[in-house]
């Protein structure tokens, strides 16, 4: 019995701003994971990050978005391209078909037809592994887009590494808010350029409104390149610690551990007697119920639980969860968590007490900090 096999993360994504028929995106993530991943079909900053009717992917985005209306924060994206080192999101976008797409909570795969590249993602709570299968090409590239509204990027060729941060958000953050990311590749870069506000640069470090990097290499037909990525709301050092969640696991091992994590939480409820569609509906909705509120704490070098406070900008001890609107979740989600996952809900509730301690208020709609949206 593998309940995660019934889950379809694409359910609810055939939606538009004008017509709410789900407004969800395929969240490639672990239960209550700090960082989610999503294939991005919408423009940078668009809350409808993935819509089923779209036929182009602009990048694979680390996202923290709880709803399109609340929008995102701390987001950046990764995109393989072939031929020329294009950075612009329209130019690098690639056609894709749902026929060559596999979407599971713990694994995502898409074939990017314009670049003849297969991209696969397997997440952990704060990190993820990408597996790119490239064609034979002298000019294969990976674009890292740190997005606009203030970002930083640095290429460290000696370590096959790129570090950066994004400050992009939709409100509810202190002045020092940053999502620090670290990306390491298992192939040396033969091509390395940065972008700052649309211009290609040779400098290996950039800070501007909108920065990014393009690294490249020669690939043979079917060559596999892995990228390991993690981020932190605390520091680059903490992002490197979070990268250790991947350990020495292979891509398939990371995906298998993700599958096991989902099966563990989903198998708390076993349903009987329904049709296949009813099983799919039930477990897909259960998967949605176990994404938010998300973990917003990290484990420091000594294994201590700490969090960046979106209320006062300090790094403090203890649990914190975010991305939850109390608008109606008190009726159904929290009673459900209390019944089914009391140990997880204890952490969430300790986090709620920390919100009060750090801000003087109980959150009515938190994403990242107080957003004051809806009645609470």
Short mmCIF file of C-alpha atoms in Angstrom, two decimals:
data_model
loop_
_atom_site.label_atom_id
_atom_site.label_comp_id
_atom_site.label_asym_id
_atom_site.label_seq_id
_atom_site.Cartn_x
_atom_site.Cartn_y
_atom_site.Cartn_z
CA UNK A 1 0.00 0.00 0.00
CA UNK A 2 1.67 3.18 -1.23
CA UNK A 3 -0.78 6.06 -0.77
CA UNK A 4 1.56 8.60 -2.41
CA UNK A 5 0.99 6.77 -5.72
CA UNK A 6 -2.59 8.10 -5.67
CA UNK A 7 -1.46 11.72 -5.31
CA UNK A 8 -1.56 13.99 -8.35
CA UNK A 9 0.07 17.38 -7.56
CA UNK A 10 -1.32 18.82 -10.83
CA UNK A 11 -4.91 18.72 -9.55
CA UNK A 12 -6.18 22.28 -9.16
CA UNK A 13 -3.64 23.80 -11.54
CA UNK A 14 -6.05 24.21 -14.47
CA UNK A 15 -6.95 27.61 -13.11
CA UNK A 16 -6.83 31.29 -13.96
CA UNK A 17 -6.89 34.60 -12.14
CA UNK A 18 -10.43 35.19 -13.44
CA UNK A 19 -11.74 31.76 -12.46
CA UNK A 20 -10.64 30.04 -9.25
CA UNK A 21 -10.70 26.32 -9.96
CA UNK A 22 -8.05 25.31 -7.45
CA UNK A 23 -5.33 27.92 -7.87
CA UNK A 24 -2.75 25.35 -6.82
CA UNK A 25 0.64 24.52 -8.27
CA UNK A 26 2.48 21.18 -8.23
CA UNK A 27 4.49 21.57 -5.00
CA UNK A 28 7.51 19.27 -5.24
CA UNK A 29 8.32 19.11 -1.54
CA UNK A 30 8.40 17.06 1.63
CA UNK A 31 5.60 17.28 4.21
CA UNK A 32 5.81 20.74 5.87
CA UNK A 33 9.13 21.27 4.02
CA UNK A 34 10.86 24.65 4.26
CA UNK A 35 11.49 24.90 0.50
CA UNK A 36 9.21 23.77 -2.32
CA UNK A 37 9.99 23.51 -6.03
CA UNK A 38 7.69 24.23 -8.95
CA UNK A 39 8.06 24.23 -12.74
CA UNK A 40 7.43 27.88 -13.55
CA UNK A 41 5.16 28.63 -16.50
CA UNK A 42 4.10 32.11 -15.35
CA UNK A 43 6.15 35.29 -15.60
CA UNK A 44 8.48 36.36 -12.81
CA UNK A 45 6.29 37.69 -10.00
CA UNK A 46 3.07 36.12 -11.28
CA UNK A 47 1.20 34.32 -8.47
CA UNK A 48 -0.13 31.82 -11.01
CA UNK A 49 3.31 30.22 -11.16
CA UNK A 50 2.16 27.06 -12.93
CA UNK A 51 -0.99 26.72 -14.99
CA UNK A 52 -1.92 23.46 -16.66
CA UNK A 53 -2.91 25.15 -19.93
CA UNK A 54 0.54 26.76 -20.35
CA UNK A 55 2.93 25.05 -22.76
CA UNK A 56 6.26 26.67 -21.84
CA UNK A 57 8.47 26.37 -18.78
CA UNK A 58 10.63 29.41 -17.90
CA UNK A 59 12.53 27.78 -15.08
CA UNK A 60 12.33 25.52 -12.04
CA UNK A 61 11.58 27.79 -9.13
CA UNK A 62 12.23 27.44 -5.44
CA UNK A 63 8.95 28.71 -4.04
CA UNK A 64 7.33 29.44 -0.68
CA UNK A 65 4.00 30.61 -2.05
CA UNK A 66 0.94 29.57 -0.02
CA UNK A 67 -1.57 31.07 -2.45
CA UNK A 68 -1.50 33.15 -5.64
CA UNK A 69 -3.23 36.05 -3.86
CA UNK A 70 -0.60 36.13 -1.10
CA UNK A 71 2.13 35.45 -3.71
CA UNK A 72 5.73 34.38 -3.10
CA UNK A 73 8.90 35.28 -1.22
CA UNK A 74 12.54 34.20 -1.30
CA UNK A 75 12.20 32.75 -4.80
CA UNK A 76 14.86 32.03 -7.44
CA UNK A 77 15.02 29.64 -10.38
CA UNK A 78 17.24 27.23 -12.28
CA UNK A 79 16.88 26.50 -16.01
CA UNK A 80 18.97 24.44 -18.43
CA UNK A 81 19.39 25.88 -21.94
CA UNK A 82 21.30 24.81 -25.04
CA UNK A 83 22.82 26.80 -27.89
CA UNK A 84 23.29 30.33 -26.61
CA UNK A 85 23.60 31.68 -23.05
CA UNK A 86 20.21 33.38 -22.88
CA UNK A 87 19.09 34.83 -19.57
CA UNK A 88 15.81 36.57 -20.46
CA UNK A 89 12.89 34.47 -19.20
CA UNK A 90 11.01 34.69 -22.50
CA UNK A 91 14.03 33.68 -24.59
CA UNK A 92 15.16 30.80 -22.39
CA UNK A 93 11.64 29.35 -21.99
CA UNK A 94 11.06 25.94 -23.52
CA UNK A 95 8.02 24.16 -24.90
CA UNK A 96 6.95 21.12 -22.88
CA UNK A 97 4.12 18.60 -23.04
CA UNK A 98 2.20 16.96 -20.20
CA UNK A 99 2.82 13.68 -22.05
CA UNK A 100 6.49 13.87 -21.09
CA UNK A 101 5.85 15.29 -17.60
CA UNK A 102 5.86 13.23 -14.39
CA UNK A 103 4.64 14.99 -11.27
CA UNK A 104 4.84 13.35 -7.84
CA UNK A 105 5.15 15.11 -4.48
CA UNK A 106 8.72 13.76 -4.15
CA UNK A 107 9.78 13.79 -7.82
CA UNK A 108 9.25 15.92 -10.90
CA UNK A 109 10.36 15.34 -14.48
CA UNK A 110 9.89 17.36 -17.67
CA UNK A 111 11.34 17.18 -21.15
CA UNK A 112 12.28 20.64 -22.42
CA UNK A 113 11.73 20.23 -26.14
CA UNK A 114 13.41 23.46 -27.28
CA UNK A 115 16.66 22.51 -25.55
CA UNK A 116 16.39 18.70 -25.82
CA UNK A 117 17.08 18.50 -22.06
CA UNK A 118 15.35 16.34 -19.46
CA UNK A 119 15.12 18.01 -16.04
CA UNK A 120 14.34 16.01 -12.89
CA UNK A 121 13.99 17.26 -9.30
CA UNK A 122 13.99 15.39 -5.97
CA UNK A 123 13.55 17.49 -2.80
CA UNK A 124 14.49 17.28 0.88
CA UNK A 125 13.12 19.71 3.51
CA UNK A 126 15.67 22.46 2.81
CA UNK A 127 17.61 21.17 -0.21
CA UNK A 128 17.03 19.44 -3.53
CA UNK A 129 18.89 17.55 -6.23
CA UNK A 130 18.50 18.27 -9.93
CA UNK A 131 19.38 15.74 -12.63
CA UNK A 132 19.82 17.19 -16.11
CA UNK A 133 20.17 14.91 -19.15
CA UNK A 134 21.79 16.99 -21.89
CA UNK A 135 22.12 16.39 -25.65
CA UNK A 136 25.47 16.40 -27.46
CA UNK A 137 26.39 20.06 -27.53
CA UNK A 138 29.45 22.27 -27.23
CA UNK A 139 27.26 24.91 -25.60
CA UNK A 140 25.10 23.49 -22.81
CA UNK A 141 24.20 25.95 -20.09
CA UNK A 142 22.41 26.28 -16.78
CA UNK A 143 20.84 29.63 -15.92
CA UNK A 144 20.44 30.70 -12.30
CA UNK A 145 17.98 33.57 -11.96
CA UNK A 146 18.03 35.36 -8.58
CA UNK A 147 15.02 37.47 -9.66
CA UNK A 148 14.37 41.18 -9.29
CA UNK A 149 13.80 43.61 -6.39
CA UNK A 150 17.37 43.21 -5.13
CA UNK A 151 19.59 40.18 -5.61
CA UNK A 152 23.20 39.01 -5.45
CA UNK A 153 25.14 36.27 -7.27
CA UNK A 154 28.70 34.95 -7.22
CA UNK A 155 30.31 32.18 -9.27
CA UNK A 156 33.04 30.16 -7.52
CA UNK A 157 34.51 28.09 -10.40
CA UNK A 158 37.13 26.26 -8.28
CA UNK A 159 34.33 24.60 -6.33
CA UNK A 160 31.83 24.24 -9.24
CA UNK A 161 29.65 26.44 -7.05
CA UNK A 162 27.29 29.38 -7.31
CA UNK A 163 26.06 31.31 -4.30
CA UNK A 164 23.57 34.13 -4.14
CA UNK A 165 20.63 35.62 -2.39
CA UNK A 166 17.23 36.97 -3.30
CA UNK A 167 15.30 39.60 -1.37
CA UNK A 168 12.14 39.30 -3.49
CA UNK A 169 9.02 39.11 -1.36
CA UNK A 170 5.39 40.16 -1.17
CA UNK A 171 5.45 41.92 2.20
CA UNK A 172 5.62 40.94 5.85
CA UNK A 173 9.44 40.96 6.06
CA UNK A 174 12.07 43.03 7.91
CA UNK A 175 14.70 45.10 6.06
CA UNK A 176 17.38 42.41 6.42
CA UNK A 177 15.31 39.66 4.76
CA UNK A 178 17.29 37.42 2.41
CA UNK A 179 17.02 33.87 1.11
CA UNK A 180 20.66 32.71 0.75
CA UNK A 181 21.20 29.90 -1.74
CA UNK A 182 24.09 27.58 -2.57
CA UNK A 183 24.26 25.45 -5.75
CA UNK A 184 27.01 22.92 -6.51
CA UNK A 185 27.49 20.99 -9.76
CA UNK A 186 29.32 17.73 -10.42
CA UNK A 187 30.86 19.10 -13.64
CA UNK A 188 33.40 21.95 -13.95
CA UNK A 189 32.29 25.15 -15.70
CA UNK A 190 33.97 25.99 -19.01
CA UNK A 191 31.74 29.03 -19.48
CA UNK A 192 30.84 31.46 -16.71
CA UNK A 193 29.08 34.81 -16.97
CA UNK A 194 26.84 36.87 -14.76
CA UNK A 195 23.90 39.09 -15.65
CA UNK A 196 22.95 42.36 -14.00
CA UNK A 197 19.75 44.11 -15.02
CA UNK A 198 19.70 42.43 -18.42
CA UNK A 199 23.36 42.94 -19.36
CA UNK A 200 25.87 40.10 -19.77
CA UNK A 201 28.93 40.63 -17.53
CA UNK A 202 32.34 38.98 -17.17
CA UNK A 203 32.62 39.87 -13.47
CA UNK A 204 31.98 36.74 -11.38
CA UNK A 205 30.05 38.68 -8.72
CA UNK A 206 27.05 41.00 -9.07
CA UNK A 207 24.65 42.92 -6.86
CA UNK A 208 21.80 44.78 -8.57
CA UNK A 209 18.03 44.95 -8.89
CA UNK A 210 17.98 41.73 -10.95
CA UNK A 211 21.01 39.46 -11.21
CA UNK A 212 21.75 35.95 -12.34
CA UNK A 213 24.44 33.66 -13.68
CA UNK A 214 24.93 31.44 -16.71
CA UNK A 215 27.43 28.62 -16.47
CA UNK A 216 28.17 26.21 -19.29
CA UNK A 217 30.06 23.16 -20.46
CA UNK A 218 30.45 20.79 -23.37
CA UNK A 219 28.17 17.74 -23.10
CA UNK A 220 28.02 14.38 -24.84
CA UNK A 221 24.73 12.81 -25.96
CA UNK A 222 22.71 11.76 -22.90
CA UNK A 223 25.28 13.18 -20.47
CA UNK A 224 23.91 13.56 -16.96
CA UNK A 225 24.84 16.58 -14.85
CA UNK A 226 23.71 16.88 -11.24
CA UNK A 227 23.15 20.08 -9.28
CA UNK A 228 22.68 20.15 -5.52
CA UNK A 229 20.89 23.19 -4.16
CA UNK A 230 19.92 24.41 -0.71
CA UNK A 231 18.96 27.69 0.85
CA UNK A 232 18.69 29.38 4.21
CA UNK A 233 17.00 32.46 5.62
CA UNK A 234 19.90 32.82 8.08
CA UNK A 235 23.24 32.84 6.19
CA UNK A 236 25.38 31.30 3.45
CA UNK A 237 27.02 29.10 6.11
CA UNK A 238 23.61 27.82 7.18
CA UNK A 239 22.67 27.19 3.52
CA UNK A 240 25.81 25.01 3.22
CA UNK A 241 24.73 23.12 6.36
CA UNK A 242 21.26 22.63 4.85
CA UNK A 243 22.90 21.22 1.70
CA UNK A 244 24.12 18.33 3.89
CA UNK A 245 20.53 17.02 3.97
CA UNK A 246 21.42 15.41 0.63
CA UNK A 247 24.42 13.62 2.15
CA UNK A 248 26.10 11.29 -0.33
CA UNK A 249 22.79 10.02 -1.66
CA UNK A 250 22.29 9.46 -5.37
CA UNK A 251 19.40 11.19 -7.12
CA UNK A 252 17.30 8.02 -6.95
CA UNK A 253 18.03 7.64 -3.22
CA UNK A 254 16.89 11.22 -2.53
CA UNK A 255 13.65 10.52 -4.44
CA UNK A 256 13.14 7.19 -2.61
CA UNK A 257 13.57 8.88 0.78
CA UNK A 258 11.07 11.55 -0.26
CA UNK A 259 8.59 8.88 -1.31
CA UNK A 260 9.02 7.12 2.05
CA UNK A 261 8.49 10.40 3.93
CA UNK A 262 5.21 11.01 2.10
CA UNK A 263 4.02 7.43 2.56
CA UNK A 264 4.72 7.67 6.29
CA UNK A 265 2.39 10.66 6.78
CA UNK A 266 -0.24 9.65 4.20
CA UNK A 267 -0.54 6.08 5.54
CA UNK A 268 -1.88 7.43 8.86
CA UNK A 269 -5.27 7.10 7.14
CA UNK A 270 -6.25 4.03 5.17
CA UNK A 271 -9.43 4.28 3.13
CA UNK A 272 -11.51 1.41 1.79
CA UNK A 273 -14.29 0.72 -0.65
CA UNK A 274 -13.96 3.70 -2.97
CA UNK A 275 -13.31 4.04 -6.66
CA UNK A 276 -9.85 4.79 -8.06
CA UNK A 277 -10.85 8.44 -8.63
CA UNK A 278 -12.02 8.74 -5.03
CA UNK A 279 -8.70 7.38 -3.75
CA UNK A 280 -6.87 9.87 -5.95
CA UNK A 281 -9.03 12.75 -4.73
CA UNK A 282 -8.66 11.76 -1.08
CA UNK A 283 -4.87 11.36 -1.04
CA UNK A 284 -4.26 14.37 -3.31
CA UNK A 285 -6.25 16.54 -0.90
CA UNK A 286 -4.42 14.98 2.05
CA UNK A 287 -1.08 15.86 0.39
CA UNK A 288 -2.28 19.49 0.10
CA UNK A 289 -3.22 19.47 3.80
CA UNK A 290 0.33 18.47 4.80
CA UNK A 291 2.24 21.21 2.98
CA UNK A 292 1.30 24.23 5.12
CA UNK A 293 2.08 25.70 7.56
CA UNK A 294 5.64 25.09 6.42
CA UNK A 295 8.73 24.68 8.59
CA UNK A 296 10.58 27.93 8.91
CA UNK A 297 13.23 26.71 11.31
CA UNK A 298 16.71 25.38 10.58
CA UNK A 299 19.28 23.28 12.45
CA UNK A 300 22.53 25.06 13.26
CA UNK A 301 26.04 23.53 13.34
CA UNK A 302 25.41 22.12 16.84
CA UNK A 303 22.05 20.64 15.82
CA UNK A 304 20.11 23.31 17.71
CA UNK A 305 16.73 24.43 16.35
CA UNK A 306 16.88 28.10 15.31
CA UNK A 307 14.91 30.41 13.05
CA UNK A 308 15.21 33.76 11.36
CA UNK A 309 12.44 35.90 12.80
CA UNK A 310 10.38 37.70 10.15
CA UNK A 311 9.07 39.86 13.01
CA UNK A 312 12.29 41.41 14.30
CA UNK A 313 15.00 40.25 11.85
CA UNK A 314 16.94 38.33 14.53
CA UNK A 315 18.05 34.70 14.57
CA UNK A 316 16.42 33.12 17.61
CA UNK A 317 16.12 29.65 19.16
CA UNK A 318 13.01 27.51 18.78
CA UNK A 319 10.44 26.43 16.24
CA UNK A 320 8.69 28.62 13.70
CA UNK A 321 6.20 27.66 11.00
CA UNK A 322 4.69 30.05 8.48
CA UNK A 323 2.44 30.38 5.42
CA UNK A 324 -0.86 29.80 7.10
CA UNK A 325 -4.04 31.85 6.98
CA UNK A 326 -6.13 31.29 10.08
CA UNK A 327 -9.07 32.26 7.93
CA UNK A 328 -10.92 28.91 8.26
CA UNK A 329 -7.91 26.67 9.00
CA UNK A 330 -8.91 26.78 12.68
CA UNK A 331 -12.13 24.95 11.71
CA UNK A 332 -10.60 22.03 9.85
CA UNK A 333 -6.83 21.94 9.29
CA UNK A 334 -5.69 22.43 12.90
CA UNK A 335 -8.18 19.96 14.42
CA UNK A 336 -7.08 17.48 11.73
CA UNK A 337 -3.38 18.01 12.59
CA UNK A 338 -4.14 17.65 16.31
CA UNK A 339 -5.87 14.32 15.71
CA UNK A 340 -3.50 12.85 13.15
CA UNK A 341 -0.08 14.46 13.72
CA UNK A 342 0.04 15.68 17.34
CA UNK A 343 3.86 15.79 17.49
CA UNK A 344 4.05 17.96 14.36
CA UNK A 345 1.24 20.18 15.59
CA UNK A 346 3.01 20.63 18.93
CA UNK A 347 5.95 22.15 17.01
CA UNK A 348 3.59 24.33 14.97
CA UNK A 349 1.90 25.58 18.15
CA UNK A 350 5.24 26.28 19.84
CA UNK A 351 5.98 28.32 16.73
CA UNK A 352 2.73 30.26 17.17
CA UNK A 353 3.79 31.16 20.71
CA UNK A 354 7.13 32.38 19.28
CA UNK A 355 5.24 34.59 16.79
CA UNK A 356 3.46 36.20 19.75
CA UNK A 357 6.71 36.59 21.72
CA UNK A 358 8.51 38.16 18.76
CA UNK A 359 5.73 40.41 17.47
CA UNK A 360 3.15 40.84 20.23
CA UNK A 361 0.45 39.36 18.00
CA UNK A 362 -0.93 35.97 17.07
CA UNK A 363 -0.68 35.56 13.27
CA UNK A 364 -3.88 36.14 11.35
CA UNK A 365 -2.25 35.52 7.96
CA UNK A 366 1.49 34.79 8.15
CA UNK A 367 3.59 34.62 4.98
CA UNK A 368 6.52 35.17 5.93
CA UNK A 369 5.58 37.58 8.74
CA UNK A 370 2.26 39.31 9.37
CA UNK A 371 0.33 40.07 6.22
CA UNK A 372 -2.95 41.15 7.79
CA UNK A 373 -4.92 39.59 4.95
CA UNK A 374 -8.51 38.40 5.56
CA UNK A 375 -10.23 38.29 8.93
CA UNK A 376 -8.51 36.10 11.51
#
